[in-house]
């Protein structure tokens, strides 16, 4: 019997796609400053979704005493070799402390010294007890009367006509139901993309990775399909992490000042450089030279610092604490082995994401982006996601005040109907040659071997990228034939499609930056040096199913409006 989906139609003022850090904080800002109806659509549950699901033990973007927002801009600009948007960095940095204090007022525990001052961890960080960061934020959201939350609903497509947003379409992952949502403004806050490459821990443990495995690039994919412009996908992010547990290393490097050393005890971090990408690159090179494994030297710390690390990781990556306890050796008794992860596309650490103006509006009118899905503003971290959610919310409120009521084009209803028909087609297909899991593994193998994954030491050349492009197209074609036995499998089908489209865009970006600007992040063997001709943003749009590349000049000003749309 053919499955048909029940259709629920919803009208709201503002639709927020993704109930993570940026999405929740944007909703909170909207609710506290207006009576507008706000709808959050989240494919998990906002209480424990997004990058903050497991907690965090520090605020990594904070303006400590003696520092200024401009100092933060300078740091992030240097770390990214200049490929940043100053206006985005500055507007976010000016709000870091304000949003932190607001979270404290909601119940977040921030460590303080005997004078009542926040305890700093380095030049830009403060220590917190943040295991319950996301539940605190989610609780504040659920208490607002004008916010409606749709948990377990996966948004797949935006409704756009004439470069104007009208809403979105999605489906429940637990009920046979599709949602057609009309909105005056839409905020994308879906996070970045993991799972494009073969991970550190394949097979049963493949989801033990640094970035949430359920962040599939959905926001990027729906934006590309809607004609939005993206930026800097070629600035991939590769995290330097504790081996096996893939726990963050910054807690050790900054918390107890541990140095990176090779197996011979040589401190190599000064040899290769201290930017984020150079720390990964140095580790890769030392292993290639036969000097591995590489470590963070914790064998020189005190017993008191042992306890600090055990507690710190319980707030964020308890598997690392368990590993120390199970081994019977504390950090002071053994150095911590480190390794790079597979590459991710994430705008919270690099500049990858939507091309937005200073107000976080994308190149599609009425469509905004914030957090990891928004490009141009690297090193934003949690407070940057909060700040961008707030900025986008304020911009949406300003838009709604002056926006005139317009008649929805007839084509929007046709778009929505076509999307729902595609859901039903997949739900009623059972003759697919390959499963979504098999195609996903094939995609990861292709990206790993031909587009600079772990097995190729993050390196690639143009011939390899050509092969990657060809094979990803073949997988995209095969993905059109997959079926889904239930709504959960329909989710997996769309996650595969999203990842494949992001791979397509990523390969195009890598091919068009004919230089190596960030070691490991874009290690182009055909062009091993930097080239001043590529001191530009590499942007892209999907046109007739092909990725078109645009080179944009560096934005030096404190504000930027979209004046260069194609």
Coordinates of C-alpha atoms in Angstrom, one line a residue:
X1 CA 0.0 0.0 0.0
X2 CA 1.3 3.4 -1.0
X3 CA 2.3 5.6 2.0
X4 CA 0.9 9.2 2.0
X5 CA 2.0 11.7 4.6
X6 CA -0.4 13.8 6.7
X7 CA 0.4 17.5 6.0
X8 CA 0.3 20.1 8.8
X9 CA 0.4 23.7 7.7
X10 CA 1.8 26.3 10.1
X11 CA 2.0 30.1 9.9
X12 CA 4.5 32.0 12.1
X13 CA 6.3 35.3 12.1
X14 CA 9.8 33.8 12.4
X15 CA 11.0 30.3 11.7
X16 CA 14.2 29.2 13.3
X17 CA 15.7 26.1 11.7
X18 CA 17.9 24.4 14.3
X19 CA 17.5 24.6 18.1
X20 CA 21.2 24.7 19.0
X21 CA 23.0 27.5 20.7
X22 CA 22.4 30.2 18.1
X23 CA 18.9 29.2 17.4
X24 CA 17.8 29.1 21.0
X25 CA 19.4 32.4 21.9
X26 CA 17.9 34.0 18.8
X27 CA 14.4 32.8 19.8
X28 CA 15.0 34.1 23.4
X29 CA 16.0 37.5 22.0
X30 CA 12.9 37.7 19.8
X31 CA 10.6 36.6 22.6
X32 CA 12.0 39.1 25.1
X33 CA 11.7 42.0 22.7
X34 CA 8.5 41.4 20.8
X35 CA 5.2 39.6 20.7
X36 CA 6.0 38.0 17.3
X37 CA 5.3 34.3 17.0
X38 CA 8.5 32.3 16.9
X39 CA 8.8 28.7 15.8
X40 CA 11.9 26.5 16.4
X41 CA 12.2 23.4 14.3
X42 CA 14.7 20.9 15.7
X43 CA 15.4 17.4 14.4
X44 CA 16.4 16.3 17.9
X45 CA 15.3 17.9 21.1
X46 CA 16.4 21.3 22.1
X47 CA 17.3 20.3 25.6
X48 CA 20.4 18.3 24.4
X49 CA 20.9 19.3 20.8
X50 CA 23.7 20.9 18.9
X51 CA 27.4 21.4 19.8
X52 CA 26.6 22.2 23.4
X53 CA 24.7 18.9 23.9
X54 CA 27.5 17.4 26.1
X55 CA 28.5 20.6 27.7
X56 CA 31.7 22.7 27.7
X57 CA 34.2 23.7 30.4
X58 CA 35.2 27.1 29.2
X59 CA 34.0 30.2 27.4
X60 CA 36.6 30.3 24.6
X61 CA 35.7 33.7 23.2
X62 CA 35.7 36.3 26.0
X63 CA 37.2 39.8 26.3
X64 CA 39.3 39.5 29.5
X65 CA 40.5 42.5 31.5
X66 CA 43.1 44.5 29.6
X67 CA 41.9 43.3 26.2
X68 CA 39.5 44.8 23.7
X69 CA 37.2 43.4 21.0
X70 CA 39.7 44.8 18.4
X71 CA 42.3 42.6 20.0
X72 CA 40.1 39.6 19.4
X73 CA 39.6 40.6 15.8
X74 CA 43.4 40.8 15.3
X75 CA 43.9 37.4 16.8
X76 CA 41.3 35.7 14.6
X77 CA 42.4 37.5 11.5
X78 CA 46.0 36.4 12.0
X79 CA 45.0 32.8 12.8
X80 CA 43.0 32.7 9.5
X81 CA 45.7 34.3 7.4
X82 CA 43.5 37.3 6.7
X83 CA 40.5 35.5 5.1
X84 CA 37.9 36.8 7.6
X85 CA 35.2 39.4 7.7
X86 CA 36.2 42.2 10.1
X87 CA 32.7 43.5 10.4
X88 CA 31.4 40.1 11.5
X89 CA 34.2 39.5 14.0
X90 CA 33.9 42.9 15.5
X91 CA 30.2 42.9 15.9
X92 CA 30.3 39.5 17.6
X93 CA 33.3 40.3 19.8
X94 CA 31.6 43.4 21.1
X95 CA 28.8 41.2 22.5
X96 CA 30.9 38.3 23.9
X97 CA 30.8 39.5 27.5
X98 CA 27.2 40.7 27.4
X99 CA 25.8 37.3 26.3
X100 CA 28.1 35.6 28.9
X101 CA 26.6 37.7 31.7
X102 CA 23.1 36.9 30.5
X103 CA 23.8 33.2 30.5
X104 CA 25.1 33.6 34.1
X105 CA 21.9 35.3 35.1
X106 CA 20.0 32.3 33.7
X107 CA 22.0 29.9 35.9
X108 CA 25.3 29.1 34.2
X109 CA 28.0 28.6 36.7
X110 CA 31.1 30.7 35.9
X111 CA 34.2 30.1 38.1
X112 CA 35.3 33.1 40.2
X113 CA 38.4 33.9 42.2
X114 CA 38.5 35.3 45.8
X115 CA 37.8 38.8 44.5
X116 CA 34.7 37.7 42.7
X117 CA 36.3 38.0 39.3
X118 CA 35.9 35.4 36.5
X119 CA 38.8 33.0 36.4
X120 CA 40.7 33.5 33.1
X121 CA 42.2 30.6 31.1
X122 CA 44.6 32.3 28.8
X123 CA 44.1 35.6 27.0
X124 CA 40.6 35.0 25.6
X125 CA 39.0 32.4 27.8
X126 CA 37.2 32.0 31.2
X127 CA 36.4 28.8 33.1
X128 CA 32.9 27.6 33.6
X129 CA 31.0 24.5 34.9
X130 CA 29.1 24.1 31.6
X131 CA 27.8 20.5 31.5
X132 CA 24.2 21.9 31.8
X133 CA 24.8 24.9 29.5
X134 CA 22.3 23.7 26.9
X135 CA 19.5 22.6 29.3
X136 CA 19.7 26.0 31.0
X137 CA 19.3 27.8 27.6
X138 CA 16.5 25.4 26.5
X139 CA 14.6 25.9 29.8
X140 CA 14.7 29.7 29.2
X141 CA 13.3 29.2 25.7
X142 CA 10.5 26.8 26.7
X143 CA 9.3 29.3 29.3
X144 CA 8.5 31.9 26.7
X145 CA 4.8 31.9 25.7
X146 CA 5.3 33.2 22.1
X147 CA 7.9 30.5 21.2
X148 CA 6.6 27.2 19.8
X149 CA 9.0 24.2 19.6
X150 CA 8.8 21.4 17.1
X151 CA 11.2 18.8 18.3
X152 CA 12.0 15.8 16.1
X153 CA 11.1 17.7 12.9
X154 CA 13.7 17.7 10.1
X155 CA 13.6 20.8 7.8
X156 CA 14.9 20.0 4.3
X157 CA 14.0 22.8 1.9
X158 CA 13.4 26.5 1.9
X159 CA 10.5 28.1 0.1
X160 CA 12.1 30.9 -2.0
X161 CA 10.8 32.7 -5.1
X162 CA 12.2 35.9 -6.6
X163 CA 15.1 35.7 -4.1
X164 CA 12.6 36.2 -1.2
X165 CA 12.0 33.7 1.6
X166 CA 8.5 32.5 2.3
X167 CA 9.0 29.6 4.7
X168 CA 10.2 26.0 4.6
X169 CA 9.2 22.4 4.4
X170 CA 10.2 19.4 6.6
X171 CA 9.0 16.2 8.1
X172 CA 8.6 14.5 11.5
X173 CA 11.0 11.7 12.1
X174 CA 8.6 9.9 14.5
X175 CA 5.2 10.4 12.7
X176 CA 4.1 10.0 9.1
X177 CA 3.7 13.7 8.8
X178 CA 5.1 16.6 6.6
X179 CA 5.2 20.2 7.7
X180 CA 4.6 23.2 5.4
X181 CA 5.6 26.3 7.3
X182 CA 5.0 29.9 6.2
X183 CA 7.1 32.6 7.8
X184 CA 8.0 36.2 7.2
X185 CA 11.6 35.6 8.1
X186 CA 13.7 32.5 8.5
X187 CA 16.9 32.0 10.5
X188 CA 19.2 29.0 9.7
X189 CA 21.0 27.8 12.8
X190 CA 21.7 24.2 11.9
X191 CA 25.4 24.0 12.6
X192 CA 28.2 22.8 10.2
X193 CA 28.9 19.5 8.5
X194 CA 30.5 16.4 10.0
X195 CA 30.7 12.9 8.4
X196 CA 31.9 14.0 5.0
X197 CA 35.2 12.2 5.4
X198 CA 36.2 8.8 6.9
X199 CA 36.5 9.4 10.6
X200 CA 39.3 8.5 13.1
X201 CA 37.3 5.6 14.5
X202 CA 35.6 3.7 11.8
X203 CA 33.0 1.0 12.1
X204 CA 31.1 0.6 15.4
X205 CA 32.8 3.7 16.9
X206 CA 32.5 6.0 13.9
X207 CA 30.4 8.5 15.8
X208 CA 33.1 9.0 18.4
X209 CA 34.2 12.2 16.7
X210 CA 34.9 15.8 17.6
X211 CA 32.0 17.5 15.9
X212 CA 28.4 16.3 16.4
X213 CA 27.9 13.4 13.8
X214 CA 24.3 14.6 13.4
X215 CA 25.3 17.9 12.0
X216 CA 25.2 17.0 8.3
X217 CA 25.4 20.3 6.5
X218 CA 21.6 20.5 6.2
X219 CA 21.6 24.3 6.4
X220 CA 24.3 24.6 3.8
X221 CA 22.5 22.2 1.5
X222 CA 19.1 23.9 1.8
X223 CA 20.7 27.3 1.3
X224 CA 22.6 26.2 -1.8
X225 CA 19.4 24.7 -3.3
X226 CA 17.6 28.0 -2.6
X227 CA 20.2 30.0 -4.4
X228 CA 22.1 31.5 -1.4
X229 CA 25.8 32.3 -1.6
X230 CA 28.3 30.4 0.5
X231 CA 31.9 31.3 1.4
X232 CA 35.2 29.7 2.3
X233 CA 34.3 26.0 2.3
X234 CA 37.9 25.3 1.4
X235 CA 39.0 26.6 4.8
X236 CA 38.2 23.2 6.3
X237 CA 38.6 22.7 10.1
X238 CA 40.7 19.8 11.4
X239 CA 40.7 19.5 15.1
X240 CA 43.8 18.5 17.2
X241 CA 42.4 16.1 19.7
X242 CA 43.3 13.5 22.3
X243 CA 43.7 10.1 20.5
X244 CA 40.8 7.7 20.6
X245 CA 38.5 9.7 22.8
X246 CA 38.7 12.7 20.4
X247 CA 38.4 15.0 23.4
X248 CA 39.5 18.7 23.0
X249 CA 43.1 19.5 23.6
X250 CA 42.8 23.1 24.4
X251 CA 41.8 22.3 28.0
X252 CA 45.2 20.7 28.5
X253 CA 47.3 23.1 26.3
X254 CA 45.8 26.2 27.9
X255 CA 44.6 24.9 31.2
X256 CA 48.0 23.5 32.3
X257 CA 50.3 25.0 29.6
X258 CA 51.2 21.6 28.2
X259 CA 53.6 21.7 25.2
X260 CA 53.3 19.6 22.0
X261 CA 56.1 17.1 21.9
X262 CA 57.1 14.2 19.7
X263 CA 58.2 10.7 20.8
X264 CA 61.8 11.9 21.2
X265 CA 60.7 14.6 23.7
X266 CA 61.3 17.5 21.2
X267 CA 58.9 20.5 21.6
X268 CA 57.9 20.9 18.0
X269 CA 55.1 23.5 18.3
X270 CA 57.5 26.4 18.0
X271 CA 59.1 24.8 14.8
X272 CA 55.8 24.8 12.8
X273 CA 53.9 27.7 14.3
X274 CA 51.1 28.2 16.8
X275 CA 48.0 29.0 14.7
X276 CA 45.2 26.5 14.8
X277 CA 46.1 24.9 11.5
X278 CA 49.9 24.9 12.2
X279 CA 49.4 22.9 15.4
X280 CA 47.7 20.2 13.3
X281 CA 50.2 20.5 10.5
X282 CA 53.2 20.1 12.9
X283 CA 51.7 16.9 14.4
X284 CA 51.1 15.5 10.9
X285 CA 54.7 16.3 9.7
X286 CA 56.3 14.8 12.8
X287 CA 54.4 11.6 12.3
X288 CA 55.4 11.6 8.6
X289 CA 59.1 12.1 9.6
X290 CA 58.9 9.0 11.9
X291 CA 59.0 11.1 15.1
X292 CA 55.5 10.0 16.3
X293 CA 53.5 9.4 18.2
X294 CA 53.0 13.0 19.3
X295 CA 51.8 14.2 22.7
X296 CA 50.8 17.0 25.0
X297 CA 53.4 16.8 27.7
X298 CA 51.4 16.5 30.9
X299 CA 54.0 14.3 32.7
X300 CA 55.4 17.5 34.3
X301 CA 52.2 18.8 35.9
X302 CA 51.2 18.6 39.6
X303 CA 48.7 16.2 41.3
X304 CA 46.5 19.3 41.9
X305 CA 46.5 19.9 38.1
X306 CA 45.6 16.2 37.6
X307 CA 42.4 16.8 39.5
X308 CA 41.6 20.0 37.6
X309 CA 41.8 18.2 34.3
X310 CA 39.7 15.3 35.6
X311 CA 37.0 17.7 36.6
X312 CA 37.3 19.9 33.5
X313 CA 36.7 17.0 31.1
X314 CA 33.6 15.8 33.1
X315 CA 32.0 19.1 31.9
X316 CA 32.6 18.3 28.2
X317 CA 34.2 15.0 27.3
X318 CA 33.9 12.5 30.2
X319 CA 35.3 9.7 28.1
X320 CA 38.8 11.3 28.5
X321 CA 38.4 11.4 32.3
X322 CA 37.3 7.7 32.2
X323 CA 40.3 6.8 30.1
X324 CA 42.7 8.2 32.7
X325 CA 40.8 6.5 35.5
X326 CA 40.6 3.1 33.7
X327 CA 44.3 3.2 32.8
X328 CA 45.3 3.7 36.4
X329 CA 47.5 6.6 35.3
X330 CA 46.8 10.2 35.8
X331 CA 47.9 12.9 33.3
X332 CA 51.0 13.7 35.4
X333 CA 52.0 10.0 35.0
X334 CA 51.7 9.8 31.2
X335 CA 51.7 12.3 28.3
X336 CA 48.5 12.6 26.3
X337 CA 48.7 11.2 22.8
X338 CA 47.2 13.6 20.2
X339 CA 46.0 13.3 16.6
X340 CA 44.1 15.3 14.0
X341 CA 40.5 14.5 13.2
X342 CA 38.9 14.2 9.8
X343 CA 38.1 17.6 8.2
X344 CA 34.8 19.4 9.0
X345 CA 33.1 22.3 7.5
X346 CA 32.2 24.6 10.4
X347 CA 31.9 28.4 10.6
X348 CA 32.5 28.5 14.4
X349 CA 36.2 27.7 14.0
X350 CA 36.9 28.7 10.4
X351 CA 35.2 31.1 8.0
X352 CA 33.0 28.4 6.2
X353 CA 29.3 29.1 5.7
X354 CA 26.7 31.4 4.4
X355 CA 27.8 34.7 3.0
X356 CA 26.0 37.2 5.2
X357 CA 26.0 40.9 5.7
X358 CA 26.8 42.6 9.0
X359 CA 23.2 41.9 10.2
X360 CA 23.6 38.2 9.4
X361 CA 21.2 38.3 6.5
X362 CA 22.1 36.0 3.7
X363 CA 21.9 36.9 0.0
X364 CA 18.3 35.7 0.0
X365 CA 16.0 38.4 1.3
X366 CA 14.5 37.5 4.7
X367 CA 16.8 34.6 5.2
X368 CA 19.4 34.9 8.0
X369 CA 22.2 32.7 9.3
X370 CA 23.9 32.4 12.7
X371 CA 26.4 30.2 14.6
X372 CA 28.4 27.5 12.9
X373 CA 26.4 27.7 9.7
X374 CA 27.3 31.4 9.1
X375 CA 30.6 32.1 7.4
X376 CA 33.2 34.8 7.6
X377 CA 33.6 34.9 11.4
X378 CA 36.1 32.2 12.6
X379 CA 37.0 31.5 16.2
X380 CA 33.5 32.6 17.3
X381 CA 32.8 29.5 19.5
X382 CA 29.9 29.4 21.9
X383 CA 29.7 33.1 22.7
X384 CA 29.9 34.0 19.0
X385 CA 27.0 31.7 18.3
X386 CA 25.0 33.4 21.1
X387 CA 26.1 36.9 19.8
X388 CA 25.1 36.0 16.2
X389 CA 21.8 34.6 17.3
X390 CA 21.1 37.9 19.0
X391 CA 22.3 40.0 16.1
X392 CA 20.2 38.1 13.6
X393 CA 17.1 38.3 15.9
X394 CA 17.5 42.1 16.3
X395 CA 17.9 42.4 12.5
X396 CA 14.7 40.3 12.0
X397 CA 12.8 42.5 14.4
X398 CA 13.9 45.6 12.4
X399 CA 12.8 43.9 9.2
X400 CA 9.4 42.9 10.5
X401 CA 8.7 46.5 11.6
X402 CA 9.0 47.9 8.1
X403 CA 8.0 44.9 6.0
X404 CA 4.9 45.3 4.0
X405 CA 2.4 42.4 3.7
X406 CA 2.9 40.9 0.2
X407 CA 0.9 38.3 -1.7
X408 CA 2.6 34.9 -1.7
X409 CA 3.4 33.8 -5.2
X410 CA 1.5 30.7 -6.5
X411 CA 4.7 29.0 -7.2
X412 CA 5.4 28.6 -3.5
X413 CA 2.5 26.2 -3.0
X414 CA 3.7 24.3 -6.0
X415 CA 7.2 24.1 -4.5
X416 CA 5.9 22.8 -1.2
X417 CA 3.8 20.2 -2.9
X418 CA 6.7 19.0 -5.0
X419 CA 8.9 18.6 -1.9
X420 CA 6.3 16.6 0.0
X421 CA 5.9 14.4 -3.1
X422 CA 9.6 13.7 -3.0
X423 CA 9.3 12.6 0.7
X424 CA 6.5 10.2 -0.3
X425 CA 8.5 8.9 -3.3
X426 CA 11.4 7.9 -1.0
X427 CA 9.1 6.4 1.6
X428 CA 7.5 4.2 -1.1
X429 CA 10.7 3.1 -2.7
X430 CA 12.1 -0.3 -1.7
X431 CA 14.1 -1.3 -4.7
X432 CA 17.3 0.7 -4.0
X433 CA 20.5 -1.1 -5.0
X434 CA 22.5 0.4 -2.0
X435 CA 21.6 1.5 1.5
X436 CA 22.2 5.0 2.8
X437 CA 24.9 3.6 5.1
X438 CA 26.7 2.0 2.2
X439 CA 26.6 5.1 0.1
X440 CA 27.7 7.2 3.0
X441 CA 30.7 4.9 3.6
X442 CA 31.6 5.2 -0.1
X443 CA 31.4 9.0 0.0
X444 CA 33.7 9.1 3.1
X445 CA 36.2 6.8 1.3
X446 CA 36.2 9.0 -1.8
X447 CA 36.7 12.2 0.2
X448 CA 39.3 10.6 2.4
X449 CA 41.4 9.3 -0.4
X450 CA 41.0 12.0 -3.1
X451 CA 40.0 15.2 -1.2
X452 CA 42.5 15.4 1.6
X453 CA 41.4 13.2 4.4
X454 CA 43.3 11.5 7.2
X455 CA 44.8 8.7 5.0
X456 CA 46.4 11.2 2.7
X457 CA 47.7 13.4 5.5
X458 CA 45.1 16.0 4.5
X459 CA 46.9 16.6 1.2
X460 CA 45.4 16.7 -2.3
X461 CA 46.2 17.7 -5.8
X462 CA 44.1 18.7 -8.8
X463 CA 43.9 15.3 -10.4
X464 CA 42.7 13.8 -7.1
X465 CA 40.0 16.5 -6.8
X466 CA 38.9 15.8 -10.3
X467 CA 38.4 12.1 -9.3
X468 CA 36.6 13.1 -6.1
X469 CA 34.2 15.3 -8.1
X470 CA 33.5 12.5 -10.6
X471 CA 32.9 9.9 -7.9
X472 CA 30.7 12.2 -5.8
X473 CA 28.5 12.9 -8.9
X474 CA 28.1 9.1 -9.3
X475 CA 27.1 8.8 -5.7
X476 CA 24.6 11.6 -6.0
X477 CA 23.0 9.8 -8.9
X478 CA 22.8 6.6 -6.9
X479 CA 21.3 8.5 -3.9
X480 CA 18.3 9.4 -6.0
X481 CA 17.2 5.7 -6.0
X482 CA 17.3 5.1 -2.2
X483 CA 14.2 4.3 -0.3
X484 CA 13.1 4.6 3.4
X485 CA 11.1 2.0 5.3
X486 CA 10.1 4.6 7.9
X487 CA 10.4 8.3 8.8
X488 CA 13.7 7.7 10.6
X489 CA 15.2 6.2 7.5
X490 CA 13.8 9.1 5.5
X491 CA 16.0 11.3 7.8
X492 CA 19.1 9.2 6.9
X493 CA 18.3 9.6 3.2
X494 CA 18.2 13.3 3.4
X495 CA 21.3 13.5 5.6
X496 CA 23.2 11.6 2.8
X497 CA 21.9 13.9 0.1
X498 CA 22.9 16.9 2.2
X499 CA 26.4 15.6 2.8
X500 CA 26.9 14.8 -0.9
X501 CA 25.9 18.3 -1.9
X502 CA 28.2 19.9 0.6
X503 CA 31.0 17.6 -0.7
X504 CA 30.3 18.9 -4.2
X505 CA 30.6 22.5 -3.1
X506 CA 33.7 21.7 -1.0
X507 CA 35.5 20.1 -3.9
X508 CA 34.8 23.1 -6.1
X509 CA 36.2 25.5 -3.4
X510 CA 39.3 23.4 -2.9
X511 CA 39.9 23.3 -6.7
X512 CA 39.6 27.1 -7.0
X513 CA 42.0 28.1 -4.2
X514 CA 45.2 27.4 -6.1
X515 CA 47.5 28.0 -3.2
X516 CA 48.2 26.6 0.3
X517 CA 47.0 29.3 2.7
X518 CA 46.4 27.1 5.7
X519 CA 48.6 24.1 6.2
X520 CA 46.5 20.9 6.5
X521 CA 43.2 22.9 6.2
X522 CA 44.0 23.3 2.5
X523 CA 47.2 21.5 1.7
X524 CA 47.3 21.8 -2.1
X525 CA 50.3 19.8 -3.4
X526 CA 50.1 21.5 -6.8
X527 CA 50.3 24.9 -5.2
X528 CA 52.3 24.5 -1.9
X529 CA 52.8 28.2 -1.2
X530 CA 50.6 31.2 -0.6
X531 CA 49.7 33.4 -3.5
X532 CA 48.7 37.1 -3.1
X533 CA 46.3 36.7 -6.0
X534 CA 44.2 34.5 -3.8
X535 CA 43.9 37.0 -0.9
X536 CA 40.2 36.9 -1.5
X537 CA 37.1 35.1 -0.4
X538 CA 36.1 32.1 -2.5
X539 CA 32.3 32.1 -2.7
X540 CA 29.9 29.8 -4.4
X541 CA 26.3 29.3 -5.6
X542 CA 24.4 26.3 -7.0
X543 CA 23.2 27.1 -10.5
X544 CA 21.6 24.4 -12.7
X545 CA 23.0 21.7 -10.3
X546 CA 26.6 23.0 -10.8
X547 CA 28.7 24.9 -8.3
X548 CA 29.6 28.4 -9.7
X549 CA 32.6 30.1 -8.0
X550 CA 32.9 33.8 -7.3
X551 CA 35.9 35.7 -6.0
X552 CA 35.1 38.5 -3.5
X553 CA 37.4 41.2 -2.3
X554 CA 38.4 41.3 1.4
X555 CA 36.0 43.4 3.5
X556 CA 37.9 45.9 5.5
X557 CA 35.0 48.0 6.7
X558 CA 33.1 47.7 10.0
X559 CA 29.8 47.2 8.1
X560 CA 28.9 45.4 4.9
X561 CA 25.7 45.2 2.8
X562 CA 25.1 42.8 0.0
X563 CA 25.9 44.9 -3.1
X564 CA 27.6 42.3 -5.3
X565 CA 25.0 39.6 -5.7
X566 CA 25.0 37.9 -9.1

